[in-house]
Amino acid sequence: MMNHSKEIITRLPNFSIAFQQMASFVAIAKTRNSAEVLDEIVQQCFVILPQDPFSSARNILDAVNTLFGIMLAEKDVSLSIRRLLDKQSLIPLPGGQIGLSPAVKAQLETRISEAKSLEENVKKLWLSQVSVQSPALNSDKLWKSLRAYLTVAFRRHGIQMIILLDPTAEVAKEHVDSLSAALNSIIKQEFDSADFNDAHNAISSFFLEVRKDRNRAEYISQLADGAFSYFSLTVSPEICEKLRTKLSPLMLFLDTNFLFGILTLQSKSQFDVSTELVQSIKKFSLPFKLYYHDATQREATETISKIGRYLGRGKWPQRISRAAISRPEAFSSVELRYHQKNAEQAIEVEDFISPYRHWEILIKEYDIAIYRAATSDGRLRRRADLEMEYKDFLSRLSHEKEHDAIQHDMAVLETVRSLRSNAKNTLDAGAIIVTCDSYLCRFDWEGSRKEGKPGCTVLPSHLWQILRPFVTESENFDQAFAETFALPEFTLMKGGAMRAASRMLSILASYKDFPEEVATKMIADDLLLDELQDKKTSEEFHRVVDSALAKRVASLSNEIGTIKKELAEKINKEDALNKDLLAMQQKLGKTEKPQEDNTGVSKQREDQPIAVCDGPIKPAPEKTHTKRDGCIISFLVVIIFELSIHSVFRWVWLLDHANSYALQAGFSSVILLFILGLMVSSWRKFCWSIGTVSMAVTVVSLLGGPIQPH
């Protein structure tokens, strides 16, 4: 296929260029080997560049480089052309040129069209969902940011999969860095600081809420498959073929974060991913044995007990729990899970923690066994050395981790390394760790590569990619696979900030009738959390929280005052309009009075008894009562309409329209006059006539004026 000497993957191939042809990129997702990948890419050139004359391998080589960023050997392209000519996918054309056969061309165009349609449907639905939560975000910038992030995410996914296949592949450091750092950088390029959190949450939701959209799961899965197929061109075809045709037996050591997913102590998406993965291994009889290390048993048990003790020290009103879940990345998984349950229905801490104290029983149905590692002086020394290296590694990346967690990670890593064979790639070495901790993965990969050995850790997305050729296609599988791309990365919090948020929440919970809105805003305040991290004593910590609380309450009072002022102004305007209408009513009443008097006199003259009988009925006061009710109800409906479009339903189209004020006045007038005419029969003709004119003016406002020449 290609020259498989060591290449710098960031230069060869250029994934960013390839990803711009997203529809074509998706089309290579279902290829089964490296030859098929290359053949598919060659054929795509004819579809994307239908006017270009292709007569030689050199022409196609240049097109592949331009469109997909791949530097191929000319002989490889020549072999691909020969294969395609033999299959009659390519046919000779007059003038020494070659082109796609009509049938293949139609087939490829259909596939690309379907891929574009899938992308457009995913885009529209996602942006519509985001607009409900964050209507102020610019949709074009948001989609551009998502595309940029997808490029980074799937480039890294493809590269990491290649490292699993070929540990000797040289990869530029920046393409195995944290995705969260890349996402933050992308968002800052498109959005200002005020919109940063909303944009971050929106892009995170693209993955975290993937089960709300079947098309999105399919879209993400195809992109991941395409990335893997694309980067498979950089390794030996024999390695890729082996991966796609046969799995070697493996011992899978499940990390604590993965087990917590099975126990529902993580987010719902991680629960779905974890359970779907272990169920698929069992369902399809894959040659994997599932274990958890005895150090993992101790860590999981101690974590549950520790958080149970912390939560049990206080009372947690539901409003405080609702504030906590508004920013899930600010809390540990177990703590967050408690607040999620408490927000739904009040629950005591002990009632929540109690089922998990013997969590080993809860996972028995998944056939996950404990692995008890033997110890020796030599192995303990190796663990100690690994712990020192890991601490230095985390320090360089400014990532905080508790000492107990470091000890656990290195105990499991040392055990797995001791179990591995001398195989040339990770998947044949006999044992691996499945973890959602990207820092642990990166540390292992960097250390293993220095020693010329395959890595020992994989992320869930890697394991899903490995399993795809061996698992019957299903909607649940695609959804779980898509969700793996969100698990380890979408967090804005470091350890210090998480501890600060947790301590602050416990203080807020101690206040009686504390406003949920204020708690939510304080938890979302990154500057406040940064300041709290530096406080050494409880007094300093409480002083900062109290100061921030006072500012938030004052700010909330100002907001309430502003709303009251705006409402008073609106009521004053309505009162003025009401007075004008009453003046009109009085004028109309004076006009009608002589006619009513004449009618009464005439009746008395014609038939005096009838006049006497009719007297007690008093129709005039009844009409006055109806007019008063009509005025009151009409104005109330108009006020409710105005408040609804501004505060409750947020009619964005009307509020942002160029003629917003005129349209609002028109709609309000039509509503007012219609109800008045409906309730007061004597005014009906007048009100509905004026209402018809108002409606016509409103329609004209909607039509706008003539298009001005540029």
Short mmCIF file of C-alpha atoms in Angstrom, two decimals, residues 383-403 405-407 409-410 439-440 443:
data_model
loop_
_atom_site.label_atom_id
_atom_site.label_comp_id
_atom_site.label_asym_id
_atom_site.label_seq_id
_atom_site.Cartn_x
_atom_site.Cartn_y
_atom_site.Cartn_z
CA ARG A 383 4.98 0.72 41.89
CA ALA A 384 6.82 3.37 43.91
CA ASP A 385 8.85 4.37 40.85
CA LEU A 386 5.69 4.61 38.76
CA GLU A 387 4.02 6.76 41.42
CA MET A 388 6.91 9.25 41.33
CA GLU A 389 6.83 9.38 37.53
CA TYR A 390 3.05 9.84 37.50
CA LYS A 391 3.22 12.70 40.03
CA ASP A 392 5.83 14.47 37.90
CA PHE A 393 3.70 13.89 34.78
CA LEU A 394 0.56 15.33 36.41
CA SER A 395 2.52 18.28 37.79
CA ARG A 396 3.77 19.18 34.29
CA LEU A 397 0.17 19.22 33.07
CA SER A 398 -1.08 21.16 36.14
CA HIS A 399 -3.55 18.38 36.86
CA GLU A 400 -4.43 17.58 40.47
CA LYS A 401 -4.99 14.07 41.77
CA GLU A 402 -5.13 12.75 45.31
CA HIS A 403 -2.29 10.56 46.54
CA ALA A 405 -5.84 7.79 43.53
CA ILE A 406 -2.26 7.88 42.21
CA GLN A 407 -1.40 4.80 44.27
CA ASP A 409 -3.71 3.83 39.28
CA MET A 410 -0.09 2.74 39.47
CA TYR A 439 -4.45 11.39 31.79
CA LEU A 440 -3.73 7.82 32.84
CA PHE A 443 0.97 8.68 30.90
#
